[in-house]
GROMACS .gro file of C-alpha atoms in nm:
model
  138
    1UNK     CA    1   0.068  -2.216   3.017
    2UNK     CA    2  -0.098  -2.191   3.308
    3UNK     CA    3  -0.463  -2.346   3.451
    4UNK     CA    4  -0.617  -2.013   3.469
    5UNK     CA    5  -0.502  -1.903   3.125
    6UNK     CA    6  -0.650  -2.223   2.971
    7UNK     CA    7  -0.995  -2.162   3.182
    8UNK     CA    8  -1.018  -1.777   3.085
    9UNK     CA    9  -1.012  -1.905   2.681
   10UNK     CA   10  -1.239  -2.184   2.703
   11UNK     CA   11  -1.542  -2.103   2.402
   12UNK     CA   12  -1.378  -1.779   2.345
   13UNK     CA   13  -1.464  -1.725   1.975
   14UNK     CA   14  -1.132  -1.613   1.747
   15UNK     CA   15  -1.158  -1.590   1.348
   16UNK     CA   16  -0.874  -1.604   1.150
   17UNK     CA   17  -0.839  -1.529   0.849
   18UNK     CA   18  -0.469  -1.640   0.619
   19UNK     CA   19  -0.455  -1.697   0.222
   20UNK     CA   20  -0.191  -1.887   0.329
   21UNK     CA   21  -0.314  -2.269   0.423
   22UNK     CA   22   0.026  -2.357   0.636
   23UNK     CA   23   0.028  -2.031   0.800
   24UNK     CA   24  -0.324  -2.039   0.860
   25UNK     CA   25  -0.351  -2.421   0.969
   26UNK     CA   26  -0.060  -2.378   1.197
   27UNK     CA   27  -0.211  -2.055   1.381
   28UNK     CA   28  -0.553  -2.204   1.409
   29UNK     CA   29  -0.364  -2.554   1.595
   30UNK     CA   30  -0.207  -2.289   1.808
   31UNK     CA   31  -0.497  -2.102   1.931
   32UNK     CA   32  -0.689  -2.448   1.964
   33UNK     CA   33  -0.453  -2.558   2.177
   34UNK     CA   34  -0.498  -2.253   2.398
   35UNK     CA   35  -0.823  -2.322   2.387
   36UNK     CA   36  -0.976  -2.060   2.165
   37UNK     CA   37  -1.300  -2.146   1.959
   38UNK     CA   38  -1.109  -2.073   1.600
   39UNK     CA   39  -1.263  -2.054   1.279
   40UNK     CA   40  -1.065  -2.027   0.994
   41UNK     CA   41  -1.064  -1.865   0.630
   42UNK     CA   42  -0.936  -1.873   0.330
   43UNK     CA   43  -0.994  -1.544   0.216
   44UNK     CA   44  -1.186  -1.265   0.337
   45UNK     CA   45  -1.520  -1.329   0.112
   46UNK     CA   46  -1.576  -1.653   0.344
   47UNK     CA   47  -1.482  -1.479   0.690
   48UNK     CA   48  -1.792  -1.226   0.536
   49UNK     CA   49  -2.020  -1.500   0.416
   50UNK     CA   50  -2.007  -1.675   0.739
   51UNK     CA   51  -2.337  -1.548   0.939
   52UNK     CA   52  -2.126  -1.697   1.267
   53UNK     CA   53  -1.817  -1.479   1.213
   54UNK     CA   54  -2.034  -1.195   1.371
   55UNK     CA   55  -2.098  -1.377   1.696
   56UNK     CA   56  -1.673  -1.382   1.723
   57UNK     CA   57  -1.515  -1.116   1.899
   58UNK     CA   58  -1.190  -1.087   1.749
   59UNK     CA   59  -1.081  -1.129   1.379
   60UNK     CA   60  -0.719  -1.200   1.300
   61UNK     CA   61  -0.624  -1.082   0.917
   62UNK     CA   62  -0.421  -0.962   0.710
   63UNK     CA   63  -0.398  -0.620   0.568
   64UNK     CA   64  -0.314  -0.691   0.238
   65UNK     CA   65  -0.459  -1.031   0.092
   66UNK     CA   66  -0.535  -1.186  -0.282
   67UNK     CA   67  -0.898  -1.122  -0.240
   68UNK     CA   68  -0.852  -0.742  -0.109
   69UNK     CA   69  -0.778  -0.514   0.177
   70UNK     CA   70  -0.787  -0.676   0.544
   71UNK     CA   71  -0.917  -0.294   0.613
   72UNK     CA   72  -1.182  -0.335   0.340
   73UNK     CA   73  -1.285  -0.662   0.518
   74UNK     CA   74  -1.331  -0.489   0.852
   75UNK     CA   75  -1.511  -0.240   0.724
   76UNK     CA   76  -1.768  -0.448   0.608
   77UNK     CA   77  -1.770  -0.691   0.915
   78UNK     CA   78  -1.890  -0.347   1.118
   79UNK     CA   79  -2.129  -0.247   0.852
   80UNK     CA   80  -2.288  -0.589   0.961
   81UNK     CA   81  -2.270  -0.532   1.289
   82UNK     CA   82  -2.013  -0.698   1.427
   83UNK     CA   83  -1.868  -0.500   1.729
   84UNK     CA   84  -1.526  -0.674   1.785
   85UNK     CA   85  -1.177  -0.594   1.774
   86UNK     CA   86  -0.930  -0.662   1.534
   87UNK     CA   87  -0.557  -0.835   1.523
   88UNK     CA   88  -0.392  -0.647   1.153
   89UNK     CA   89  -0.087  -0.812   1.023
   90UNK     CA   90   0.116  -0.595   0.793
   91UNK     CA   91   0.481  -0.694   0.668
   92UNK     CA   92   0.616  -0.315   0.670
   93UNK     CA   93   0.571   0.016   0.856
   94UNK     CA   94   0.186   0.079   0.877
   95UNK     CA   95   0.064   0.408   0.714
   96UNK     CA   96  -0.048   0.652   0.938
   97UNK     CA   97  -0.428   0.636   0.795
   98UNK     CA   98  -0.420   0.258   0.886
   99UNK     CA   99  -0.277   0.339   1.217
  100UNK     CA  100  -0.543   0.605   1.332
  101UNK     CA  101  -0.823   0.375   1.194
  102UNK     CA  102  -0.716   0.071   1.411
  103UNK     CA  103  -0.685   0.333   1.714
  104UNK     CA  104  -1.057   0.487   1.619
  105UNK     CA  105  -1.134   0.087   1.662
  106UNK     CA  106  -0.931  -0.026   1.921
  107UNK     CA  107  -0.762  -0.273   1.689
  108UNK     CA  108  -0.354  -0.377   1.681
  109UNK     CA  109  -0.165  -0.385   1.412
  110UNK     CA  110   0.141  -0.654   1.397
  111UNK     CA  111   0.421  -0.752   1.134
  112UNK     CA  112   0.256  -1.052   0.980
  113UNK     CA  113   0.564  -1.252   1.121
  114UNK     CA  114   0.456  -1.223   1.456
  115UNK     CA  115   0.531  -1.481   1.681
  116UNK     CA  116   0.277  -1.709   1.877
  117UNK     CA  117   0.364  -1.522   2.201
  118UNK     CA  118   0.278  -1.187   2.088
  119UNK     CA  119  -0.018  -1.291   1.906
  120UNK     CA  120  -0.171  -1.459   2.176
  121UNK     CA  121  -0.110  -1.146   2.381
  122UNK     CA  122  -0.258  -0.900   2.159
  123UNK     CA  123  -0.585  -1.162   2.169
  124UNK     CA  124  -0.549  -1.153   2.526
  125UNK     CA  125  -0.570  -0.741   2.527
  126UNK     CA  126  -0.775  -0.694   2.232
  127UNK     CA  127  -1.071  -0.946   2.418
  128UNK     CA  128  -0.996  -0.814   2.734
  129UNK     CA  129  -1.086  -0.460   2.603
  130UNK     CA  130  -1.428  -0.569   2.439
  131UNK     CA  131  -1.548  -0.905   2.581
  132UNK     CA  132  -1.802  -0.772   2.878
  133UNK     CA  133  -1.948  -0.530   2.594
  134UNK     CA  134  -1.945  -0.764   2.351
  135UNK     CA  135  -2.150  -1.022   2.580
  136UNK     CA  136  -2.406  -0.725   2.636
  137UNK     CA  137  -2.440  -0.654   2.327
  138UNK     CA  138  -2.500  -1.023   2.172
   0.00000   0.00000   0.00000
């Protein structure tokens, strides 16, 4: 990890969201320690509930969770009018409908076993992408 790497993250806002609470806890000490501002969720219901999730400008979550549809979840995050991207973990093939709507979006999808490597890359791109806009914008 380099100096410059740490510097670009600093207060750059990440949610995740993980049903999971080891998967979840050990993702959000991962991006901490890159210095991402992470908050984390349970389920989908608090990532919505959370008036501060809108001010975050990328959303890591699943596509299929116990409390519904990661896709279902993003949907309504843009109905509120959050403008970020999104990070979709899937644990087979994706169907083409979810691919085209992450490509209408500018979202990623990766297998849900993703390393930290690759996730932190796709972050990297995904904020990279939107973060100037997303500054305007807010």
């Amino acid at each position: 990890m380099t100096d410059q790497s740490t510097h670009t993250n600093d207060g750059i806002g990440v949610s995740l969201v993980d049903g999971d609470p080891a998967i979840r806890r050990a993702r959000q000490i991962m991006l901490l320690s890159e210095r991402y501002d992470v908050r984390s969720y349970a389920t989908s219901a608090a990532l919505l509930a959370d008036p501060r999730s809108r001010d975050f400008p990328c959303i890591i979550v699943d596509v299929e969770s116990a409390d519904g549809s990661g896709m279902e979840t993003l949907h309504a995050m843009r109905a509120s009018g959050w403008r970020g991207k999104a990070i979709l973990l899937d644990g087979i093939v994706p169907l083409p409908e979810l691919v085209h709507a992450a490509e209408r979006h500018g979202d990623r999808i990766l297998d849900r076993s993703t390393g930290d490597a690759t996730l932190l890359t796709a972050i990297a791109a995904s904020i990279d992408r939107s973060w100037s806009g997303w500054n305007a914008e807010g």
